[in-house]
Coordinates of C-alpha atoms and ligand atoms in Angstrom, one line a residue:
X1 CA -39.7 1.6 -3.8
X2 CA -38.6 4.4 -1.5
X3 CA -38.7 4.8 2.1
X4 CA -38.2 7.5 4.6
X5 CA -34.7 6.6 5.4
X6 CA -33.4 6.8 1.5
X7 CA -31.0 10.0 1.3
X8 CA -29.1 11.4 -1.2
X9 CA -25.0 13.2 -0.9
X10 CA -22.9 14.3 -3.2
X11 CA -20.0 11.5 -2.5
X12 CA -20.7 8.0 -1.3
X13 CA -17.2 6.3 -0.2
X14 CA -17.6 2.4 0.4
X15 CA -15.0 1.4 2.8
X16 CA -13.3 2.9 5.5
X17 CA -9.5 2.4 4.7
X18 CA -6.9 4.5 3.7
X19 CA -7.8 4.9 -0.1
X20 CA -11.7 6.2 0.7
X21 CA -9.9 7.8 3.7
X22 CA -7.4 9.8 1.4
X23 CA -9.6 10.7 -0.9
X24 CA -12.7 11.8 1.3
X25 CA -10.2 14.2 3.2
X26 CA -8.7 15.8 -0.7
X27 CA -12.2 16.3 -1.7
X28 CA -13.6 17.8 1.7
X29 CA -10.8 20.1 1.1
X30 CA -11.1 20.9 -2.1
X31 CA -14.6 21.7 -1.4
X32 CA -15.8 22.0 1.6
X33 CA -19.7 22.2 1.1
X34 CA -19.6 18.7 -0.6
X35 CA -22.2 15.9 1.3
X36 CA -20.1 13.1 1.6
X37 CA -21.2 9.6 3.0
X38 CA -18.5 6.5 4.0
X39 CA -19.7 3.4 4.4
X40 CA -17.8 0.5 6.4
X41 CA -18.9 -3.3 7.0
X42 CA -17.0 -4.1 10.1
X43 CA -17.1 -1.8 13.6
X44 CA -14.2 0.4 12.8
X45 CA -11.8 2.1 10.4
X46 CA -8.8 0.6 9.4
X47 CA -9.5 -2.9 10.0
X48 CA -8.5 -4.8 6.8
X49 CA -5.6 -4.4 4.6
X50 CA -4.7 -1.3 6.0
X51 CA -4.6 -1.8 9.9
X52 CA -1.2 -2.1 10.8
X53 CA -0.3 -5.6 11.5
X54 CA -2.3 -6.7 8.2
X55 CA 0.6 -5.1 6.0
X56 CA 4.4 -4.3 6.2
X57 CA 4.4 -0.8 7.1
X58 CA 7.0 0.1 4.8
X59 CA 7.0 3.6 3.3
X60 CA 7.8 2.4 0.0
X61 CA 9.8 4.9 -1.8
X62 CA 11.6 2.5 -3.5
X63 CA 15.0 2.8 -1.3
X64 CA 15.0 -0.5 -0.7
X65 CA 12.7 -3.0 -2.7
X66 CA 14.8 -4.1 -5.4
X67 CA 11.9 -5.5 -7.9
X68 CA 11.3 -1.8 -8.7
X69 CA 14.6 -1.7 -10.8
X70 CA 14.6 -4.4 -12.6
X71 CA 17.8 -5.6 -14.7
X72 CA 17.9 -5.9 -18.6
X73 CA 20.8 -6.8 -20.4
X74 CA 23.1 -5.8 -17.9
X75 CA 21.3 -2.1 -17.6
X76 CA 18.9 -1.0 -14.9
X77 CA 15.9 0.3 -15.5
X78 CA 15.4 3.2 -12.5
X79 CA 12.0 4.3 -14.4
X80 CA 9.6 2.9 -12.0
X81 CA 12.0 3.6 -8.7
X82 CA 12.1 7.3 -9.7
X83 CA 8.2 7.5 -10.1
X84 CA 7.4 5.2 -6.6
X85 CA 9.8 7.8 -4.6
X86 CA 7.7 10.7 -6.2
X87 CA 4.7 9.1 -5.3
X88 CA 6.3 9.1 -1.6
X89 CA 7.2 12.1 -1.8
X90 CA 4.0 13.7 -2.9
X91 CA 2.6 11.4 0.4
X92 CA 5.1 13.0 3.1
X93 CA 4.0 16.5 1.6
X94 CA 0.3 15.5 2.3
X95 CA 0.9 14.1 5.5
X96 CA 2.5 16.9 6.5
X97 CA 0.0 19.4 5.5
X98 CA -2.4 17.9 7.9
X99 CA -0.3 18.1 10.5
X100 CA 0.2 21.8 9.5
X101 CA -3.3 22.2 9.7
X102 CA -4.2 20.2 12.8
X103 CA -6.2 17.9 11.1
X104 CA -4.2 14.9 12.5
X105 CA -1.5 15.5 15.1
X106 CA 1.1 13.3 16.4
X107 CA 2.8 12.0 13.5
X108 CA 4.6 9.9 15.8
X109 CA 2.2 7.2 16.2
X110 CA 1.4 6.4 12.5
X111 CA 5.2 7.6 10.7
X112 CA 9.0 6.6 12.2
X113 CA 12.6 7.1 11.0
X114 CA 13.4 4.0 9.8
X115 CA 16.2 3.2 7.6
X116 CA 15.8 0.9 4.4
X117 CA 18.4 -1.7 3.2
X118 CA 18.4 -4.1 0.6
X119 CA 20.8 -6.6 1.4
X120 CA 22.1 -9.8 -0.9
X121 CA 24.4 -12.4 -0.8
X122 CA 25.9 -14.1 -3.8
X123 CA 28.8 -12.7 -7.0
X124 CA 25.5 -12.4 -9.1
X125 CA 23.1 -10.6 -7.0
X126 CA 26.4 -8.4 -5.4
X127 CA 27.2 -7.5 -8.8
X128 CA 22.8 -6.2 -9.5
X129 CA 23.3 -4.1 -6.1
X130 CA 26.1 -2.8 -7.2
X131 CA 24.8 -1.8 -10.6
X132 CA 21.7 -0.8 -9.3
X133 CA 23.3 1.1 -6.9
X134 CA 25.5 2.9 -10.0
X135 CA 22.1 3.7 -11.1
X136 CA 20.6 5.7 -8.9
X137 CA 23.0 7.2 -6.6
X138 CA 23.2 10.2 -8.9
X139 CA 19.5 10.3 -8.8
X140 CA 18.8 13.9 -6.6
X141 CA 16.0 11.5 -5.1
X142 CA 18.4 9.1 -3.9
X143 CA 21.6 11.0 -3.3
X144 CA 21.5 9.4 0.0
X145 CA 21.9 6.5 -0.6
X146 CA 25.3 4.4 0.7
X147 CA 26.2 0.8 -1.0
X148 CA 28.6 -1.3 1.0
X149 CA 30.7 -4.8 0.5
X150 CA 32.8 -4.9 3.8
X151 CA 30.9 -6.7 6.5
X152 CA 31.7 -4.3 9.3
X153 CA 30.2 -1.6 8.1
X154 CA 27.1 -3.6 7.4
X155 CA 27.2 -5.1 10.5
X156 CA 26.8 -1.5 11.9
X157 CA 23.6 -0.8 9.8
X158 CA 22.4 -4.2 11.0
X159 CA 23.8 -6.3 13.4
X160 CA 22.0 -9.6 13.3
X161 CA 21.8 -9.7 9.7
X162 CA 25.6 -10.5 9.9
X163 CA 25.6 -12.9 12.8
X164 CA 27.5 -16.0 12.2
X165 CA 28.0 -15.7 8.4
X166 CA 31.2 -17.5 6.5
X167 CA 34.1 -15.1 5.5
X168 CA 33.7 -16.4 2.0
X169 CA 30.3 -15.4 1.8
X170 CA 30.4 -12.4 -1.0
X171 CA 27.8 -9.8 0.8
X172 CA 26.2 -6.4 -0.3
X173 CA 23.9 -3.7 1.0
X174 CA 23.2 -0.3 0.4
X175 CA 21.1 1.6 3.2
X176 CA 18.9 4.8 3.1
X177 CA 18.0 6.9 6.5
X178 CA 15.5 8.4 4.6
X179 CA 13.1 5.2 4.9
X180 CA 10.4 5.2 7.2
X181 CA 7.8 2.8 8.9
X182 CA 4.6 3.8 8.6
X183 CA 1.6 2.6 10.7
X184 CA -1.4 3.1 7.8
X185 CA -3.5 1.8 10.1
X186 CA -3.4 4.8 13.2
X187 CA -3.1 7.5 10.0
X188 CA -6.5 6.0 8.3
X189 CA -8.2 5.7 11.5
X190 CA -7.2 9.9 12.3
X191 CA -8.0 10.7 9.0
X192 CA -11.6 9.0 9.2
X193 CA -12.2 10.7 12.7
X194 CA -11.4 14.1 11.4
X195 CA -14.1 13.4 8.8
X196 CA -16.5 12.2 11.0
X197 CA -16.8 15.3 12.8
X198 CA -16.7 17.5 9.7
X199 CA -20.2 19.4 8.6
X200 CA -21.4 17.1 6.2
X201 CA -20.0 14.0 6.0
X202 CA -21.4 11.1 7.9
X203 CA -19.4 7.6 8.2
X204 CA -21.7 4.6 9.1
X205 CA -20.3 1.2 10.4
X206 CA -21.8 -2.4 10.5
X207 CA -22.7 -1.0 7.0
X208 CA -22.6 -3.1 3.9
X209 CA -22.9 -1.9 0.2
X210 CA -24.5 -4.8 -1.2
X211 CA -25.4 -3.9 -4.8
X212 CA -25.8 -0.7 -7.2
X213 CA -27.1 0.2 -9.7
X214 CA -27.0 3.4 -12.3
X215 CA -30.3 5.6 -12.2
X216 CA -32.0 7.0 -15.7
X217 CA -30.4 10.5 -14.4
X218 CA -26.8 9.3 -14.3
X219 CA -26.4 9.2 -10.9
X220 CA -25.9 5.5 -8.7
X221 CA -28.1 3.4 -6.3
X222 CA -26.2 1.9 -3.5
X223 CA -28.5 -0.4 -1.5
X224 CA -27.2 -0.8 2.0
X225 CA -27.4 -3.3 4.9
X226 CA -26.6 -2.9 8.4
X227 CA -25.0 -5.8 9.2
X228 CA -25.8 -6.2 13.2
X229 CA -29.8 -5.0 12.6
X230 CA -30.9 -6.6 8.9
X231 CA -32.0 -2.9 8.6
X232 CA -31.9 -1.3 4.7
X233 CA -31.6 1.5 3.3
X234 CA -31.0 3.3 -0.4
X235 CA -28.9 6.1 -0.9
X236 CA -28.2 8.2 -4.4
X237 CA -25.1 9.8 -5.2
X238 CA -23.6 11.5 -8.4
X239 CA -20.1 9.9 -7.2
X240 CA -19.2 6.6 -6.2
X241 CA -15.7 5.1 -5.0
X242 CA -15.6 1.7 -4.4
X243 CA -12.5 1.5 -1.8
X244 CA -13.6 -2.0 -0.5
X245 CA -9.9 -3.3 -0.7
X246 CA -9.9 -7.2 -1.8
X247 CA -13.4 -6.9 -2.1
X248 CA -13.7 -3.8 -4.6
X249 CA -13.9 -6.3 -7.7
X250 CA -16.7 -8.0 -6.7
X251 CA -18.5 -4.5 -6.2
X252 CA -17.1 -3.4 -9.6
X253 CA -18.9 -6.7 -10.8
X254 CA -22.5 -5.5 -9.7
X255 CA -21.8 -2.0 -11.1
X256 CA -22.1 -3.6 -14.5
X257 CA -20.0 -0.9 -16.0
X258 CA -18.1 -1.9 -19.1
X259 CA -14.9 -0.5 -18.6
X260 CA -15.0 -3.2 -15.8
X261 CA -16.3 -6.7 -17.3
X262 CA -12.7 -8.4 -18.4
X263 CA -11.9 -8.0 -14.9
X264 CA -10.6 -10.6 -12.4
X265 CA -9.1 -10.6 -8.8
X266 CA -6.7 -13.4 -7.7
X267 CA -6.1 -13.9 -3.4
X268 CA -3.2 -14.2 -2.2
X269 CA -2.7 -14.4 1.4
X270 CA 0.2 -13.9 4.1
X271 CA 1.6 -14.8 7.0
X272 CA 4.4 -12.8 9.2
X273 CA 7.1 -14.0 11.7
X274 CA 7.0 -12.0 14.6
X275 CA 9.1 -12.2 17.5
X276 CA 8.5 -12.3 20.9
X277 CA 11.9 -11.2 22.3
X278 CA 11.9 -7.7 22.9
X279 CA 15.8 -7.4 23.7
X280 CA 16.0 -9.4 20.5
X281 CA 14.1 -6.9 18.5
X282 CA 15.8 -3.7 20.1
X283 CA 18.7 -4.9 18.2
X284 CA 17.6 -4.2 15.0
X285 CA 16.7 -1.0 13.3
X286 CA 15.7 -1.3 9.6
X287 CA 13.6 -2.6 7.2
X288 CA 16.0 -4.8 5.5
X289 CA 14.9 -6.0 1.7
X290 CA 16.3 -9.0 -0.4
X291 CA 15.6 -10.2 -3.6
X292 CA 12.3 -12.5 -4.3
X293 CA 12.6 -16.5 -5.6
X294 CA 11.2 -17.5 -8.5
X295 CA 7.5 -16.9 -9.3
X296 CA 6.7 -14.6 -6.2
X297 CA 5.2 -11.9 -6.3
X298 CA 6.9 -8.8 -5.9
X299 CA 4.9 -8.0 -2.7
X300 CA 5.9 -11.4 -1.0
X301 CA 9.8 -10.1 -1.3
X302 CA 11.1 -11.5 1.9
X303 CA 12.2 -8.6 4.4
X304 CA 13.3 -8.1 8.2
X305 CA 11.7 -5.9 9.2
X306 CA 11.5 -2.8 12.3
X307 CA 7.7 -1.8 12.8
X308 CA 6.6 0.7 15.6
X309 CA 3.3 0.1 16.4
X310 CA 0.9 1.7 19.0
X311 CA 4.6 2.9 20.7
X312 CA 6.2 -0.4 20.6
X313 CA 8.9 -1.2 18.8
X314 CA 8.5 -5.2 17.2
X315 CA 10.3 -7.4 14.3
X316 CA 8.9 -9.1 12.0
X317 CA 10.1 -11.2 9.0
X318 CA 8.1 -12.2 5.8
X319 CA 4.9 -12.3 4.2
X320 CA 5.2 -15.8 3.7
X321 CA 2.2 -16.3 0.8
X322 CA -0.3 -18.0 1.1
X323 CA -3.9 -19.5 -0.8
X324 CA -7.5 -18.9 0.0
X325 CA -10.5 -18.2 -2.0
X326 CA -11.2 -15.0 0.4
X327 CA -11.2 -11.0 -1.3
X328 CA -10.9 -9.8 2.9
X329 CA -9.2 -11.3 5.6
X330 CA -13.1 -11.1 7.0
X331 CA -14.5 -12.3 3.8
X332 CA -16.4 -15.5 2.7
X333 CA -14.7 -18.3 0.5
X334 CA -17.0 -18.1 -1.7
X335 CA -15.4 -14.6 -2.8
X336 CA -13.0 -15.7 -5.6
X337 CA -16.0 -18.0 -7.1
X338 CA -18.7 -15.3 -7.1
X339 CA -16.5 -12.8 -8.9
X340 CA -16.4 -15.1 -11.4
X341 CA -18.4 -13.7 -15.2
X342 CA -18.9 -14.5 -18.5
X343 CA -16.8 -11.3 -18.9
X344 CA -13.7 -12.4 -17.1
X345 CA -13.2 -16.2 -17.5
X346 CA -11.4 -15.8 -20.1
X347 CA -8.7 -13.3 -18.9
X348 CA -8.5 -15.5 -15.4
X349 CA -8.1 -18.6 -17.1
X350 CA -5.3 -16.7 -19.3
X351 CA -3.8 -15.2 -17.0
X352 CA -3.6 -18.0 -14.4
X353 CA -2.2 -20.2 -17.3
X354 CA 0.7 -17.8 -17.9
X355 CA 1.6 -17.7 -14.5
X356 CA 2.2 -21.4 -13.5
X357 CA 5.1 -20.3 -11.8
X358 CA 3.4 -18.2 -9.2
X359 CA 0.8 -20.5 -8.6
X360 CA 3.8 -23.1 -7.6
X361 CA 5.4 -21.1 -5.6
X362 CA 2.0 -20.3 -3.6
X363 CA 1.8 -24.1 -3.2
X364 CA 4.5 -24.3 -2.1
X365 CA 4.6 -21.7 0.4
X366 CA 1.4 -23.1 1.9
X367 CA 2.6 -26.3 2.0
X368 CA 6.0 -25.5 4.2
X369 CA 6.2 -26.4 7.5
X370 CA 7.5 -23.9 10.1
X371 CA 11.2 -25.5 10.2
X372 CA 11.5 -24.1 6.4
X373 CA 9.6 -21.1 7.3
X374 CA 12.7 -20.5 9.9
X375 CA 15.1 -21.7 7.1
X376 CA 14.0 -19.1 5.1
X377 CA 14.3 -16.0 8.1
X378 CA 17.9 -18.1 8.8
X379 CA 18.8 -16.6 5.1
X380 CA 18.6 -12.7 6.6
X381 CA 19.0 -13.6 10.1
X382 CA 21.3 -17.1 10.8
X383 CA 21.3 -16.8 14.5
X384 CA 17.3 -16.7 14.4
X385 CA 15.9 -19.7 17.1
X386 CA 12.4 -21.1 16.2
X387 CA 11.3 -20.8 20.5
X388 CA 11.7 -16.8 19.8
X389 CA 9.2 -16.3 17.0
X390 CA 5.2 -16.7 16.4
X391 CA 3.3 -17.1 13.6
X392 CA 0.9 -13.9 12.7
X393 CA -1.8 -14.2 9.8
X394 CA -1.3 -11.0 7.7
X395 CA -3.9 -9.4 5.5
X396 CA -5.5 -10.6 2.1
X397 CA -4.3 -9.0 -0.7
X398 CA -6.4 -9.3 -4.2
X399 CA -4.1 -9.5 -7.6
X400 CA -5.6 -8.2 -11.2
X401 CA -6.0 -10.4 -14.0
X402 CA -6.7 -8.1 -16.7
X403 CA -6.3 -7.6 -20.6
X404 CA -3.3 -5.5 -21.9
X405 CA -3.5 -3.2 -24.4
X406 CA -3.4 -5.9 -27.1
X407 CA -5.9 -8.0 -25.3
X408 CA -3.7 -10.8 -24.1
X409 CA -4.6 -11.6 -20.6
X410 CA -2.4 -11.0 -17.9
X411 CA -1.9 -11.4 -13.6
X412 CA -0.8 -7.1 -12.8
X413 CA 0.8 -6.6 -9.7
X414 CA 0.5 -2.8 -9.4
X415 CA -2.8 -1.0 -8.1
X416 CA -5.0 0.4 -10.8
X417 CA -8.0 2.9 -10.7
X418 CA -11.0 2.0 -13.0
X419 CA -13.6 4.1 -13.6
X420 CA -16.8 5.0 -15.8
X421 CA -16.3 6.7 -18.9
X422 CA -18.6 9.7 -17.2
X423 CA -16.3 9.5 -13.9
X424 CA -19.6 9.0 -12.1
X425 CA -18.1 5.6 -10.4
X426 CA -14.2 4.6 -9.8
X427 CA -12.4 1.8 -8.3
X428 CA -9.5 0.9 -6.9
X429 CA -8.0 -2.7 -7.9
X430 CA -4.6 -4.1 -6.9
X431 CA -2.2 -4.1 -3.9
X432 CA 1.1 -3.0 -4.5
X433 CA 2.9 -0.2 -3.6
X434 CA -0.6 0.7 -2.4
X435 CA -0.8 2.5 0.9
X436 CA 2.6 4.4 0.6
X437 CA 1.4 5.9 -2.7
X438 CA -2.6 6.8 -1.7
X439 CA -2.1 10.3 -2.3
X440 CA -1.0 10.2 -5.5
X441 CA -3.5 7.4 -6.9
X442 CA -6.3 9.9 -5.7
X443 CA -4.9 12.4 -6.9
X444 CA -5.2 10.9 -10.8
X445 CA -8.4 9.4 -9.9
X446 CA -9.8 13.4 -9.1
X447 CA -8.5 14.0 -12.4
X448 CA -10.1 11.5 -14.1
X449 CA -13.7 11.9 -12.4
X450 CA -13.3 15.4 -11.6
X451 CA -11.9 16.6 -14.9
X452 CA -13.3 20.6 -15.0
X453 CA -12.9 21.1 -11.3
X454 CA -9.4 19.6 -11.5
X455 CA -8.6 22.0 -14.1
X456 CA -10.6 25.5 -12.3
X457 CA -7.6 27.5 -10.4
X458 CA -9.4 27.3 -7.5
X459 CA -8.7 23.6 -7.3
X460 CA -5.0 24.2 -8.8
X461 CA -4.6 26.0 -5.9
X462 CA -5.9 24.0 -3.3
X463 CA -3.7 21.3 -4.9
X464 CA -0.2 23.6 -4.8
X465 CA -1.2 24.2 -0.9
X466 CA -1.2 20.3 0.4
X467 CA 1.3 19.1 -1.6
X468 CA 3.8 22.0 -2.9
X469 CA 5.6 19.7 -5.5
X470 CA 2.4 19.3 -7.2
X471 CA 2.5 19.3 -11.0
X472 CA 6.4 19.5 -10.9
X473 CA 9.2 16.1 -10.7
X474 CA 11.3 16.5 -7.6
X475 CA 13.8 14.8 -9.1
X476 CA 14.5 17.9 -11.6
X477 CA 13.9 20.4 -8.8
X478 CA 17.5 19.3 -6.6
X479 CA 16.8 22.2 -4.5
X480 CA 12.9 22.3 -4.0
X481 CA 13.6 18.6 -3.0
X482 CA 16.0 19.4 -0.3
X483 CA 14.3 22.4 1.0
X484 CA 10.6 19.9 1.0
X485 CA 12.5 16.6 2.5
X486 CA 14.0 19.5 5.5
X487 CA 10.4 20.7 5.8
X488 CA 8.8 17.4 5.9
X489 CA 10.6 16.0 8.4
X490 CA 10.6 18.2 10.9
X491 CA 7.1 18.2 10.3
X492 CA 6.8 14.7 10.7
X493 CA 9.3 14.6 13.0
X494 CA 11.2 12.8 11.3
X495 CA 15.1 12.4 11.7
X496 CA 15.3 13.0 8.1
Ligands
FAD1 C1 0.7 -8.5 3.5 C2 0.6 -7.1 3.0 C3 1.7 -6.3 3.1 C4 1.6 -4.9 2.6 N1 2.6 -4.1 2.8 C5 2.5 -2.8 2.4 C6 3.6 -1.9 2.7 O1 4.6 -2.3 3.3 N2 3.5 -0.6 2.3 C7 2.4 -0.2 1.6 O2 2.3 1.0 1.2 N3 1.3 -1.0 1.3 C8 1.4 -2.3 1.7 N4 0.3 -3.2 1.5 C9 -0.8 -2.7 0.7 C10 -1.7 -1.8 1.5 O3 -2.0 -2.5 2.7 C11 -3.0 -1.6 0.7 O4 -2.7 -1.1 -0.6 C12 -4.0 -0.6 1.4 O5 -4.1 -0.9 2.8 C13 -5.3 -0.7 0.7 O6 -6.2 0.1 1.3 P1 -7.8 0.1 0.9 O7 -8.4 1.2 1.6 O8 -7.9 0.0 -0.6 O9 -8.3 -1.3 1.5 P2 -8.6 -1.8 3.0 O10 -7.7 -1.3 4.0 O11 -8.6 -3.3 2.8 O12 -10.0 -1.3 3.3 C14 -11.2 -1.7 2.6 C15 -12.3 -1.6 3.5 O13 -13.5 -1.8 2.8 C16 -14.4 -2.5 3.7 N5 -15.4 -3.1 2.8 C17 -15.2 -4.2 2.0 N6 -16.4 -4.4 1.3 C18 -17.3 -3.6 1.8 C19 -18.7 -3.3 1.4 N7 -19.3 -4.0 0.5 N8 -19.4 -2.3 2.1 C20 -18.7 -1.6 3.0 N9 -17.4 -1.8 3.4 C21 -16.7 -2.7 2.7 C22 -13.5 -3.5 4.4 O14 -14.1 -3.9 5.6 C23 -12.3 -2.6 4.7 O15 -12.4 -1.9 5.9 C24 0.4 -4.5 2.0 C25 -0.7 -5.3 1.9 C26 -0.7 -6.6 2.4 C27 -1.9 -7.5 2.4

């Protein structure tokens, strides 16, 4: 039955983080007369996975996190590093292009110089720096990259990292001052406000998307509830993007589409280690990486970390993992078992069975007490004192148990867009390297729902003008890259 308050636009967006953030700004671009409507459930923007102290902040560009070059048979594969630190790249282009344009200013507050280390201890895991180090340094994208053994000079990247360690300890780092910290939570929340006052669009809080449902026409039914008033409302739309964040599978559940029904979403939660010494934390200046134990996953890598947030500079060590049965930090424990379906049983059970070690290494993560906690920050930092550090709950990130290609079920630790064979509906699964790569996981997804207009020269265009790499791998274009990275950063004002 429909009322007076049932509308219709062109684009509905449910959720107000950085993916339906990213993606409602491209396509506002692209074209401007489109209707576009962005639901949120909670009072602002930014307020899950993507507000600031919820995730790491790191700019991954894969300087620093080593589980994007993973080692086989003695030989690194770079394949994945070189394709994260295009995705960056394609981001600072983007980012930068609304600067240009005055659609967000002050790129202070939401992206910092800072640089990225991955730092190891050990003959074995020297000897896989060094190697992967070999690997890339003649990489155009990561030319800038230094690798070090002798303590002093790592002691200069990072002091307290070096604090108190044996002589005989065997050491390695390689540092990047091309890293940044980025505060995803300030850019989401500029990018939403920018769209809010755009002809057009409309972005609704308190607002929940509680079912939908396909129309005989082809088009989608979102039913809506505003959480503080009970009040509903229904509201058509030839294009849906479920950007819920943890939450997106149970959405993709309800859409009934079948390009969705083997799917499954496994919580994982987090905690940080922040300190509360400010002189303490001045000393530091990096985002320093190491290598992850057995069965994490590659997300819960353990780093030390620099953040700038709201103008403060802060350190912070972990995620420590964690359990619950929640999909959003503000969700319900009932999450996990109402996502639950005939269709996916069989790839959670599968995939949960193949993964015993990651399910004991989330026990035993929950299970340590805050004396091990310190033991394992006294690994990157041995001088650390338990009186100078509190305990922060970080956000809920959402893993994908899917079927691969040959149907065998598996736990993916990437992000992953699924969509409708018509590209009337898409969604975005998964955590990892997420928020540093938005750009170009929209981007794809445009392509994939938006195949003609993707294609039209008008678009092509549009596309070249926000991000000028577009189409082309920076890595083969030595000169573009340096002239883009110069251009970027002052941009950004950035000190590289
Ligand atoms: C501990 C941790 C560390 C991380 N570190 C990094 C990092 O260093 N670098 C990096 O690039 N990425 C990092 N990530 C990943 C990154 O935070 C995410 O990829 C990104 O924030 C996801 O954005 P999103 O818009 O999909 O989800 P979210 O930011 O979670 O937004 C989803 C929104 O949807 C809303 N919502 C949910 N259901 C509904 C509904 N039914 N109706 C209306 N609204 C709804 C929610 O309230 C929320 O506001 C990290 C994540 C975590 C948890």
């Amino acid at each position: 039955m429909s009322t007076n308050k049932d509308t219709e636009s062109d684009i509905v967006l449910i959720g107000a983080g950085i993916m339906s953030a990213t993606l409602g700004l491209l396509l506002k671009e692209l074209n401007p007369d489109a209707t576009i409507e962005i639901f949120e459930r909670l009072d602002s923007a930014a307020q899950e996975s993507s507000e600031a102290m919820n995730n790491a902040g790191t700019g991954h560009a894969a300087f620093c996190e080593l589980n994007y070059t993973p080692e086989k048979n003695g030989v690194i594969d770079t394949s994945k590093a070189l394709d994260i630190c295009e995705q960056f790249e394609e981001s600072r282009q983007f980012w930068s292009y609304l600067v240009k344009k005055n659609i967000i200013h002050s790129p202070k507050t939401f992206v910092n110089s800072v640089p990225h280390m991955s730092f190891v201890w050990g003959n074995k895991n020297v000897d896989f720096l060094k190697n992967r180090y070999n690997a890339l340094k003649n990489q155009p994208l990561f030319n800038d990259m230094l690798y070090s053994e002798d303590k002093a000079t790592i002691s200069n990247w990072a002091p307290l990292i070096m604090q108190n360690r044996s002589e005989n300890d065997k050491v390695a780092a390689t540092y990047m001052n091309l890293g940044t910290d980025v505060n995803f939570g300030e850019l989401t929340r500029r990018m939403i406000n920018h769209q809010a006052s755009q002809n057009g669009v409309a972005v609704t809080f308190h607002s929940e998307v509680y079912d939908l449902t396909k129309t005989a026409d082809g088009r989608w039914k979102m039913f809506v509830k505003n959480i503080k008033t009970g009040e509903k409302r229904i509201i058509t739309t030839k294009f849906v993007f479920i950007g819920a964040g943890g939450a997106s599978i149970l959405l993709l559940k309800k859409s009934g589409i079948p390009e969705g029904k083997s799917y499954g979403g496994f919580p994982v939660s987090g905690q940080w280690l922040v300190c509360k010494d400010e002189k303490l934390a001045a000393q530091h200046y990096a985002k320093v990486y190491g290598l992850a134990s057995v069965g994490a996953p590659p997300m819960s890598v353990p780093h030390l970390d620099t953040r700038f947030i709201n103008g403060k500079k802060s350190l912070l060590f972990g995620p420590y993992a964690g359990f619950s049965t929640k999909f959003l930090k503000t969700g319900s424990y009932l999450d996990l078992f109402s996502s639950i379906s005939t269709g996916n049983i069989g790839t959670m059970v599968g995939a949960g069975m193949d993964n015993m070690a990651l399910t004991k290494y989330l026990i035993s993560e929950v299970l340590a007490s805050t004396d091990k906690k310190m033991d394992s920050l006294r690994a990157y930092f041995p001088e650390a004192k338990t009186e100078d550090w509190r305990l922060e709950i970080a956000g809920q990130r959402v893993q994908t148990m899917k079927r691969d290609k040959n149907g065998k079920a598996e736990l993916a630790f990437g992000t992953e867009v699924v969509n409708a064979a018509d590209g009337s509906l898409a969604v975005l699964l998964g955590a990892s390297p997420g928020a540093s790569t938005t750009v170009t996981i929209m981007l794809k997804l445009i392509e994939k729902c938006f195949p003609n207009e993707f294609k039209s020269a008008e678009w092509q265009a549009k596309f070249k003008e926000m991000i000028p790499s577009f189409g082309l791998k920076l890595n083969n274009h030595p000169e573009l890259l340096k002239e883009l990275r110069a251009e970027t950063s002052k941009t950004l004002e950035l000190k590289y």
